[in-house]
Short mmCIF file of C-alpha atoms and ligand atoms in Angstrom, two decimals:
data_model
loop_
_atom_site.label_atom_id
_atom_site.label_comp_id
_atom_site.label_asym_id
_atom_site.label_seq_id
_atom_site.Cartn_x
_atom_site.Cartn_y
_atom_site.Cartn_z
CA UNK A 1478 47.68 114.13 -26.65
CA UNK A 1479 48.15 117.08 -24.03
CA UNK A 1480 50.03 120.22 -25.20
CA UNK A 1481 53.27 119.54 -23.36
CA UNK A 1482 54.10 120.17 -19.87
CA UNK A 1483 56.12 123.66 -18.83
CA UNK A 1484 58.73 122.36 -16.90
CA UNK A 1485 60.05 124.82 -14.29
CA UNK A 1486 62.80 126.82 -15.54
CA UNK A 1487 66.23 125.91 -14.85
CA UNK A 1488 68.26 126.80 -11.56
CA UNK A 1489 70.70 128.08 -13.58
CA UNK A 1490 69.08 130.64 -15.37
CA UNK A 1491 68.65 133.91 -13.76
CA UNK A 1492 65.24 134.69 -13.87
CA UNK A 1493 63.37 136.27 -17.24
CA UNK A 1494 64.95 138.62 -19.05
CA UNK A 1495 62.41 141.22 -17.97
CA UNK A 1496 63.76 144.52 -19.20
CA UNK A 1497 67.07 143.76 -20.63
CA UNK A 1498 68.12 146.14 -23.39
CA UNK A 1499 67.85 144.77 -27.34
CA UNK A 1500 71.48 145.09 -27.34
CA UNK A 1501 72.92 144.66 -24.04
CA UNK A 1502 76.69 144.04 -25.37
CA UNK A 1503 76.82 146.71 -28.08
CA UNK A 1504 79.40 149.65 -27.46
CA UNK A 1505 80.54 148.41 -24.28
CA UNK A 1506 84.23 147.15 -22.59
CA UNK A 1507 83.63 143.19 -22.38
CA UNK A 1508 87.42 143.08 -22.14
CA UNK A 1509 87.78 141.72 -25.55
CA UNK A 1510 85.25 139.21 -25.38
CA UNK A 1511 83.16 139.25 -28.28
CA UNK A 1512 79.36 138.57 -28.46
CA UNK A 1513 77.23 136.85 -31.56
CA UNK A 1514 73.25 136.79 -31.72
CA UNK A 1515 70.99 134.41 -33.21
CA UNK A 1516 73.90 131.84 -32.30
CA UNK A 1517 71.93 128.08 -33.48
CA UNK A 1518 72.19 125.84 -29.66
CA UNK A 1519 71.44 122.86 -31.62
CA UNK A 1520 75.00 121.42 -33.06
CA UNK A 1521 76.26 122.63 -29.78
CA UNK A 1522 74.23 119.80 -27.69
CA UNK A 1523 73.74 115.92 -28.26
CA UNK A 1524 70.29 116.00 -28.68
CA UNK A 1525 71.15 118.02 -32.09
CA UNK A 1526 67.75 120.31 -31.62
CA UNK A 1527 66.54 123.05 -30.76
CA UNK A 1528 66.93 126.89 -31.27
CA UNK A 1529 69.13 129.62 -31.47
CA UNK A 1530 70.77 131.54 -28.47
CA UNK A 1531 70.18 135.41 -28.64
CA UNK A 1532 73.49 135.95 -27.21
CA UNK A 1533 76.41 133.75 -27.33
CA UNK A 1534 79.63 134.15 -25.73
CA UNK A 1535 83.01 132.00 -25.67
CA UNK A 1536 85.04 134.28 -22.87
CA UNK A 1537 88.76 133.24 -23.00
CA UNK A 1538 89.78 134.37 -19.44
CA UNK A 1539 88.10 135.27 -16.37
CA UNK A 1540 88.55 138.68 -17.14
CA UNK A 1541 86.26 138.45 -20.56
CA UNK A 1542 83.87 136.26 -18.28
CA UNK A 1543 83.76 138.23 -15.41
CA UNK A 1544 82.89 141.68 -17.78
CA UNK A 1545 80.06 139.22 -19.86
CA UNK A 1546 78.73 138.60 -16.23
CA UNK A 1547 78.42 141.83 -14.97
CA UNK A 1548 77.08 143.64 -18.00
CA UNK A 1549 74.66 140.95 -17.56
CA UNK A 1550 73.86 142.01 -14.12
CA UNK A 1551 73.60 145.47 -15.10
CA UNK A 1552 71.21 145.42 -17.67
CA UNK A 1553 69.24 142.49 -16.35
CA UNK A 1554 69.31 139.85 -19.47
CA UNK A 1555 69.48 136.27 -18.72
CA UNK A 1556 72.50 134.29 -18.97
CA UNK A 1557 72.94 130.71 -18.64
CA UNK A 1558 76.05 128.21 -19.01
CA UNK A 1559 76.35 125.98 -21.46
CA UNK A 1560 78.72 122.52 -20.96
CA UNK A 1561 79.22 119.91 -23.29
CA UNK A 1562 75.31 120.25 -24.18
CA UNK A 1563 74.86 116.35 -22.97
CA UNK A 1564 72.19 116.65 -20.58
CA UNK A 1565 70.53 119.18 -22.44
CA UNK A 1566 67.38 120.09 -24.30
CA UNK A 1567 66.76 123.79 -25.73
CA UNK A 1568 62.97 124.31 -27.13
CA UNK A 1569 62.88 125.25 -31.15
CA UNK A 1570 62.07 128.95 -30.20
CA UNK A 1571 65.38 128.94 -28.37
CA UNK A 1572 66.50 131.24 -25.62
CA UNK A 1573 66.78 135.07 -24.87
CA UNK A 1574 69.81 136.51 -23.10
CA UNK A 1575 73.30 135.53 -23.07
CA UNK A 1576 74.39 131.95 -23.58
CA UNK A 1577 78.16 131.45 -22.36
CA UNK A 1578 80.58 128.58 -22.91
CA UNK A 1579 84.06 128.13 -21.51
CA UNK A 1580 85.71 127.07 -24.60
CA UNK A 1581 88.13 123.87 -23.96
CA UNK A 1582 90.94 125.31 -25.85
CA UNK A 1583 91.14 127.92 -22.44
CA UNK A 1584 89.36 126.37 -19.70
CA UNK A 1585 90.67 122.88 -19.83
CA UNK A 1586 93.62 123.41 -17.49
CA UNK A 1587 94.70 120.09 -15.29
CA UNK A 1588 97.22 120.03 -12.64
CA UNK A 1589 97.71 116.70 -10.54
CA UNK A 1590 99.15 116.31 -7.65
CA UNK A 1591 99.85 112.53 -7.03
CA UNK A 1592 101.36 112.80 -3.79
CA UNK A 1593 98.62 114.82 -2.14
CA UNK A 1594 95.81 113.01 -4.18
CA UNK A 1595 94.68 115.83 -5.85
CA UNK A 1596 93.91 117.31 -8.98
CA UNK A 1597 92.56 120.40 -9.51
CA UNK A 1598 91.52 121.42 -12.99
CA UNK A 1599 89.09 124.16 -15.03
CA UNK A 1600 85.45 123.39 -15.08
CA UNK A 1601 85.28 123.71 -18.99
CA UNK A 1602 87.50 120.52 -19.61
CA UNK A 1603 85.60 117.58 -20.80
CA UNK A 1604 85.53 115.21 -17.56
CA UNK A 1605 86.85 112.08 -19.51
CA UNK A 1606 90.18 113.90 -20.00
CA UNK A 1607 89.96 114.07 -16.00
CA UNK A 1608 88.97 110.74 -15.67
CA UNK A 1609 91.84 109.42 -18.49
CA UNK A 1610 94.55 111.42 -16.45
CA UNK A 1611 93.35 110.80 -13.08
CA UNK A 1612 93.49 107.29 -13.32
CA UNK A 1613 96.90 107.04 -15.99
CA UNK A 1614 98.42 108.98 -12.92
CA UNK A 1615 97.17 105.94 -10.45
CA UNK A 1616 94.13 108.12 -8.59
CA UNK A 1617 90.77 106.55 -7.63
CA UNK A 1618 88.08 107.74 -7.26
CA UNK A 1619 86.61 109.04 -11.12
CA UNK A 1620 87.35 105.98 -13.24
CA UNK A 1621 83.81 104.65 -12.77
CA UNK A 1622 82.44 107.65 -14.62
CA UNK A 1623 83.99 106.92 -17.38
CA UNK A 1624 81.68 107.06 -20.80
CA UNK A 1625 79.73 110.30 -19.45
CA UNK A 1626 79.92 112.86 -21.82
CA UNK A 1627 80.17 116.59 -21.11
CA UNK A 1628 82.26 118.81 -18.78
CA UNK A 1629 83.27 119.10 -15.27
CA UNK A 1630 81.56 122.12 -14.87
CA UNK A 1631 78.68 120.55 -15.90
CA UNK A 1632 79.25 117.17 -14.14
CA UNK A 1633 79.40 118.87 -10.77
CA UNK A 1634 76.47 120.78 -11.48
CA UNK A 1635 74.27 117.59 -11.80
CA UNK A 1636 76.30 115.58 -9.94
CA UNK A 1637 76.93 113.11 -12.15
CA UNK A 1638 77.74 109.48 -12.01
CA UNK A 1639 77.00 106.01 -12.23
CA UNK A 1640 76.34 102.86 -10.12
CA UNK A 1641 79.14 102.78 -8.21
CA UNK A 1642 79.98 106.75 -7.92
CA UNK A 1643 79.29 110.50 -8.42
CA UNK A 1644 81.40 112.90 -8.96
CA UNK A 1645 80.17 114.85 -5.97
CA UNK A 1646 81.42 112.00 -3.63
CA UNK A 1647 85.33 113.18 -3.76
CA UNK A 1648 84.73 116.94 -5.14
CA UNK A 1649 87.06 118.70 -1.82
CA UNK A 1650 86.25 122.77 -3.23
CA UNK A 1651 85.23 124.60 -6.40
CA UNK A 1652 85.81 127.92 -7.63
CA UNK A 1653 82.42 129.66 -8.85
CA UNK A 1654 81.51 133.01 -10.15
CA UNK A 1655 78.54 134.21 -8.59
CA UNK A 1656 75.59 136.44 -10.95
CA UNK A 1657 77.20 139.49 -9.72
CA UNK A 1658 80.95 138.28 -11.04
CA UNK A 1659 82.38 137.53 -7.67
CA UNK A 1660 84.65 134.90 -7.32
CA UNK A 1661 84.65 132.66 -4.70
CA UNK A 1662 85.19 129.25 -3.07
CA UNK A 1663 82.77 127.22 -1.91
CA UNK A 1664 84.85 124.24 0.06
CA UNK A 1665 83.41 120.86 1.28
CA UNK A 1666 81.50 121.51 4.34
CA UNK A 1667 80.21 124.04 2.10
CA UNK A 1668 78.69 121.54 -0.75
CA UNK A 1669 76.25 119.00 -0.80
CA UNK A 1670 75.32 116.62 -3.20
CA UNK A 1671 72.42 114.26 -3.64
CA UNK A 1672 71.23 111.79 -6.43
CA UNK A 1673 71.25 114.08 -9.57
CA UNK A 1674 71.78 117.42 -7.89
CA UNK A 1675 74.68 120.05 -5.72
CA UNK A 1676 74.32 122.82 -3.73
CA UNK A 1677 76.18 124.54 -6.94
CA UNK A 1678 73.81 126.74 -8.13
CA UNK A 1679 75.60 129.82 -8.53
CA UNK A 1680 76.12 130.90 -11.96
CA UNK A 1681 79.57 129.51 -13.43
CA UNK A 1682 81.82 127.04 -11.93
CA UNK A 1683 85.36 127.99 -12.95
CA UNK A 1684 87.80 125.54 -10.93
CA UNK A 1685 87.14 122.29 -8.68
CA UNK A 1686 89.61 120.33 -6.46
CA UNK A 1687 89.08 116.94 -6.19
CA UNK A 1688 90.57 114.47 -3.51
CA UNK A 1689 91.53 110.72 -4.75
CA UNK A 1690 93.26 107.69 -3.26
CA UNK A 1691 96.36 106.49 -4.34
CA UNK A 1692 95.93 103.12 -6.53
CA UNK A 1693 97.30 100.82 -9.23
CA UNK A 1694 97.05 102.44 -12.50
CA UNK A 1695 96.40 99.23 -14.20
CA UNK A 1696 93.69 98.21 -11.57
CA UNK A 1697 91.75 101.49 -12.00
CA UNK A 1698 92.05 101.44 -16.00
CA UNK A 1699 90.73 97.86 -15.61
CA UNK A 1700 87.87 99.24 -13.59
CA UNK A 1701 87.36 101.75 -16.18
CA UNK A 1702 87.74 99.56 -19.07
CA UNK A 1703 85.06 97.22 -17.35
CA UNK A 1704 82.61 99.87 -16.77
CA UNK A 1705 82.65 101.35 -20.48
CA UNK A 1706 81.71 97.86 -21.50
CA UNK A 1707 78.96 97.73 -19.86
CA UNK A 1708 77.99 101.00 -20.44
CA UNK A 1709 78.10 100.38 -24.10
CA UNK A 1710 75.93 97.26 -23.99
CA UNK A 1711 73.17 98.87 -22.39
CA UNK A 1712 73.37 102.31 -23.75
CA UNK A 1713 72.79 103.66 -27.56
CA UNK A 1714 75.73 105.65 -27.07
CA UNK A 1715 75.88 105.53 -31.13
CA UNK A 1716 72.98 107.82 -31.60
CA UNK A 1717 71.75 111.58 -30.85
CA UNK A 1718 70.76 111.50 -26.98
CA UNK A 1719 71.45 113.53 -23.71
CA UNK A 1720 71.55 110.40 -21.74
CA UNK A 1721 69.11 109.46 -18.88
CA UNK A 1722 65.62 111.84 -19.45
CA UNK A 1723 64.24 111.13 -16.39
CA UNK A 1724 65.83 110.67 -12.18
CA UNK A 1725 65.20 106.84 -10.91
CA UNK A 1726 62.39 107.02 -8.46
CA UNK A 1727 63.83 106.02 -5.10
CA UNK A 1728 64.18 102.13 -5.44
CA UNK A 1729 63.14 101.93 -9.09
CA UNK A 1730 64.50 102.54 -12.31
CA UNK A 1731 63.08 105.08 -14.66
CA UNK A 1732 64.25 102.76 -17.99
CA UNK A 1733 62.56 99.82 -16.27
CA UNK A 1734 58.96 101.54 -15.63
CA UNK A 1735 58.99 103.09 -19.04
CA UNK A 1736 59.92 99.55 -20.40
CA UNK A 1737 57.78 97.99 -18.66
CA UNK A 1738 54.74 100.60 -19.61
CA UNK A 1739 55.34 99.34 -23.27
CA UNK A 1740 57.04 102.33 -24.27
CA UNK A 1741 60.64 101.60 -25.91
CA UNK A 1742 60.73 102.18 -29.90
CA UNK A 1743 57.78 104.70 -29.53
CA UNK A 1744 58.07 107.62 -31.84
CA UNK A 1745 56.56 111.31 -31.96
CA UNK A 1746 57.99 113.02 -35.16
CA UNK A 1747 61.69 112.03 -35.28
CA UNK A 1748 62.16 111.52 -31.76
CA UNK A 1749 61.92 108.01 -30.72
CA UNK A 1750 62.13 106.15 -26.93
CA UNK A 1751 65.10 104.03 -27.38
CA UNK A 1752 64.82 100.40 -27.78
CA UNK A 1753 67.92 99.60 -26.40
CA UNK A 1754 67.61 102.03 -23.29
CA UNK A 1755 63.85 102.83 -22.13
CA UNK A 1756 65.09 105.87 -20.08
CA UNK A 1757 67.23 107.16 -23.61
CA UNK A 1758 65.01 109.30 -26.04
CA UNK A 1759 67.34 109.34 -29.12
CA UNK A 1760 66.43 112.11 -32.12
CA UNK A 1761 66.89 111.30 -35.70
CA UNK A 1762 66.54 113.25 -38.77
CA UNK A 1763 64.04 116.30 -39.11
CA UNK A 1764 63.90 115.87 -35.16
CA UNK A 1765 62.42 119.21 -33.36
CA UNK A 1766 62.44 119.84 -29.70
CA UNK A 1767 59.08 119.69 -29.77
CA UNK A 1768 59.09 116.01 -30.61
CA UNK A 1769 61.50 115.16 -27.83
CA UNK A 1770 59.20 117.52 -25.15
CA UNK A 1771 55.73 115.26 -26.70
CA UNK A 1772 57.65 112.29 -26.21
CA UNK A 1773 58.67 113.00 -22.36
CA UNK A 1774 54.79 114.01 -21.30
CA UNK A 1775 53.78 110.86 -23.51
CA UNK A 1776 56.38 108.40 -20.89
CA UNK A 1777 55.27 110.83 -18.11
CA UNK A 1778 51.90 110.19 -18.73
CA UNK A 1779 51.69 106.97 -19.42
CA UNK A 1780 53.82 105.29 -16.33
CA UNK A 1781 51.54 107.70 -14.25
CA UNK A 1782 48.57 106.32 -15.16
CA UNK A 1783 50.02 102.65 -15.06
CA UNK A 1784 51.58 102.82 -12.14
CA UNK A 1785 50.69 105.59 -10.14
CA UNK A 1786 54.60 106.92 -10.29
CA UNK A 1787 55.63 110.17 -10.75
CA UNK A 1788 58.90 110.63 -13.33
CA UNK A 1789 60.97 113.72 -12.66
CA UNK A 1790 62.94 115.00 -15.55
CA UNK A 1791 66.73 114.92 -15.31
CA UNK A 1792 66.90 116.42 -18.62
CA UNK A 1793 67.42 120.00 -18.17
CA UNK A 1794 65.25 122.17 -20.63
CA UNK A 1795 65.78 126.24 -21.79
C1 FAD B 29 75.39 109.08 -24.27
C2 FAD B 29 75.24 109.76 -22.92
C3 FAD B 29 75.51 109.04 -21.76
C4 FAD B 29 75.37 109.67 -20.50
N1 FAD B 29 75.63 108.95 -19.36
C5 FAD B 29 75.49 109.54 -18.15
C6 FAD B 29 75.78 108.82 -16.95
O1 FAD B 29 76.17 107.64 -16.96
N2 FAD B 29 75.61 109.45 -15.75
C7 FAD B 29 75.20 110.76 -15.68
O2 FAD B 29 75.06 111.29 -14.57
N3 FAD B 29 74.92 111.46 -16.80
C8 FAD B 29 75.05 110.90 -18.03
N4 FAD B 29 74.77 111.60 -19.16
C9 FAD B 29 74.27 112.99 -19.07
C10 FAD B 29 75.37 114.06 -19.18
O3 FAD B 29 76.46 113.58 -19.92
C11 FAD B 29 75.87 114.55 -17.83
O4 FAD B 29 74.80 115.06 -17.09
C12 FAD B 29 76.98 115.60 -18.00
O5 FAD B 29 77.72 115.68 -16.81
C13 FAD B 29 76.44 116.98 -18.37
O6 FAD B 29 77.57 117.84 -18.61
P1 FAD B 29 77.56 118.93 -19.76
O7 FAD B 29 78.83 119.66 -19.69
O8 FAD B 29 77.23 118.32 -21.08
O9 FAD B 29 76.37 119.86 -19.27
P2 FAD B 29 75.24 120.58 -20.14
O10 FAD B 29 74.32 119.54 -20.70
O11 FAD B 29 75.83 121.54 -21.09
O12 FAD B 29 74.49 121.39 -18.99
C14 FAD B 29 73.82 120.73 -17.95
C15 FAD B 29 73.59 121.73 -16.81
O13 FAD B 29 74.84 122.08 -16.24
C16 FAD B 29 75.01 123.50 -16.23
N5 FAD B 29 76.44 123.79 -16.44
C17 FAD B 29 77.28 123.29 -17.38
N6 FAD B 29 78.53 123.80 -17.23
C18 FAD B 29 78.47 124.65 -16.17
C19 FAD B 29 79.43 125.49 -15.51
N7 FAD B 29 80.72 125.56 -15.88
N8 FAD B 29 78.99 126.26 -14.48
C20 FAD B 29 77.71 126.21 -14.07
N9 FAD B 29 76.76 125.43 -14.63
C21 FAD B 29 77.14 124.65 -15.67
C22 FAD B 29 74.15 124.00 -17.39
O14 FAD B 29 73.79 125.36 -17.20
C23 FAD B 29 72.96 123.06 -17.28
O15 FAD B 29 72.06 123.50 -16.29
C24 FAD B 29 74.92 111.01 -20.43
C25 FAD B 29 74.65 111.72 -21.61
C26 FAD B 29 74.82 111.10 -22.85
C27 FAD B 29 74.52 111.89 -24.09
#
């Protein structure tokens, strides 16, 4: 088998760490944020793998964030977000720079505004306690992403969604911090969003405003309800994953072509192409990242050659 692709860095790193300082956050005002190193990434995403983060960083206010940021900036080390970890896979040599993560103890705050048909709320919550509160207050427009792990912040980064919606599709305005620690708001006509990706590619999204529709409460929790079901049928939401590894080619379905290729239940070390899912790779005990990275050229590979289609990874990978 090939050694495994490099796939192209992720939009929201900032670049290699070039000359960054061995100890960037020593001796400095962070604004009493505190900093660990060799902080292990893997029980922090689904996938379970993976290596440590040089830097790690759980700011409690936009103050400790905004200081982590800039120091960045100044001393030019890398520093990426980290969500829920869902859609995530970090290679077993793990990354340099500063890893940050809005902790959902501070960055979780929700305030609804039924009237209006809004609700605003921090990017660090996890997006089913916006979707559970969104629709208990009687607010379409979320309840169809119900079942999708993760944050907001990391939602709107991706875009996610289902079938029947994305989350872009009624985000009205967000609140981001840009590399540089400058806050500001990027509003609708500002943002676009396509299958699997937003215009939100500055570093850290902090707030986001959504606009819903007034509804039945017990309509949209049936909605819900109905969608988790089938979620749960055709996903092994039991086991270690980071959900769909690869986009659906325009008119086709990733799962489908891999299926199809002959490719569900194959294994490389302990990560294995689910058998219930064929766009699912699910990681099981002694699992490296490695594995999972073999395993996505292997499905890569193979549909290529069988059907002349290119996958794209939806995965992101540090
Ligand atoms: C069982 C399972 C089912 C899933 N089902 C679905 C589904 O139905 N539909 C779907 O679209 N996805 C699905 N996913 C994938 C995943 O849950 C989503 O992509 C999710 O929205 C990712 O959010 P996260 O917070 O975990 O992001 P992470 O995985 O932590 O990060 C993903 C990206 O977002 C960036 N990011 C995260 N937070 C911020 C922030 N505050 N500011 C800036 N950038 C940020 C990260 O830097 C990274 O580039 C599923 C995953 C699993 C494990």
């Amino acid at each position: 088998m090939n050694p495994p692709d490099v796939p192209a860095p992720d939009q929201n790193a900032d670049g290699d760490a070039g000359d960054a300082p061995a100890e960037p956050f020593a001796d400095v005002d962070l604004a009493g944020a505190t900093v660990s190193t060799d902080e292990p990434l893997a029980p922090k995403t689904w996938l379970r793998v993976g290596g440590p983060a040089q830097h790690f960083a759980e700011p409690t206010d936009r103050n400790q964030l905004q200081a982590l940021v800039k120091r960045c900036a100044e001393t030019d080390t890398t520093c990426r977000l980290l969500g829920g970890g869902s859609n995530l896979l970090v290679r077993d040599e793990g990354v340099s720079g500063l890893v940050i993560r809005l902790p959902k103890e501070h960055w979780s705050e929700l305030t609804i505004d039924a009237e209006a048909g809004t609700a605003t709320v921090d990017c660090g919550a996890p997006l089913s306690h916006l979707v559970a509160e969104t629709v208990k207050a009687g607010l379409a427009g979320l309840e169809t992403l119900v079942g999708i792990p993760g944050t907001v912040g990391g939602a709107l980064h991706g875009n996610s969604g289902g079938r029947h919606a994305d989350v872009g599709s009624v985000c009205d305005s967000v609140e981001v911090m840009t590399r540089s620690g400058e806050i500001v708001t990027r509003t609708r006509d500002e943002l676009s969003f396509g299958y699997r990706r937003s215009s939100l590619d500055e570093l850290c999204l902090l707030r986001a405003t959504f606009a819903l529709k007034s509804a039945d409460p017990d309509d949209l929790a049936d909605r819900a309800r109905k969608t988790w079901i089938l979620k749960k049928s055709s996903q092994p939401l039991s086991h270690q994953s980071a959900g769909c590894v690869f986009m659906n080619p325009r008119g086709q379905s990733a799962g489908d072509l891999i299926e199809r290729a002959g490719l569900k239940g194959t294994r490389v070390g302990g990560a294995e192409v689910s058998d219930r899912h064929g766009n699912f790779i699910v990681t099981g005990e002694g699992a490296q990242s490695a594995d999972v990275l073999r395993l996505i050229d292997l499905c890569r590979d193979t549909v290529r050659q069988r059907t002349g289609v290119e996958l794209e990874t939806e995965l992101r990978i540090w």
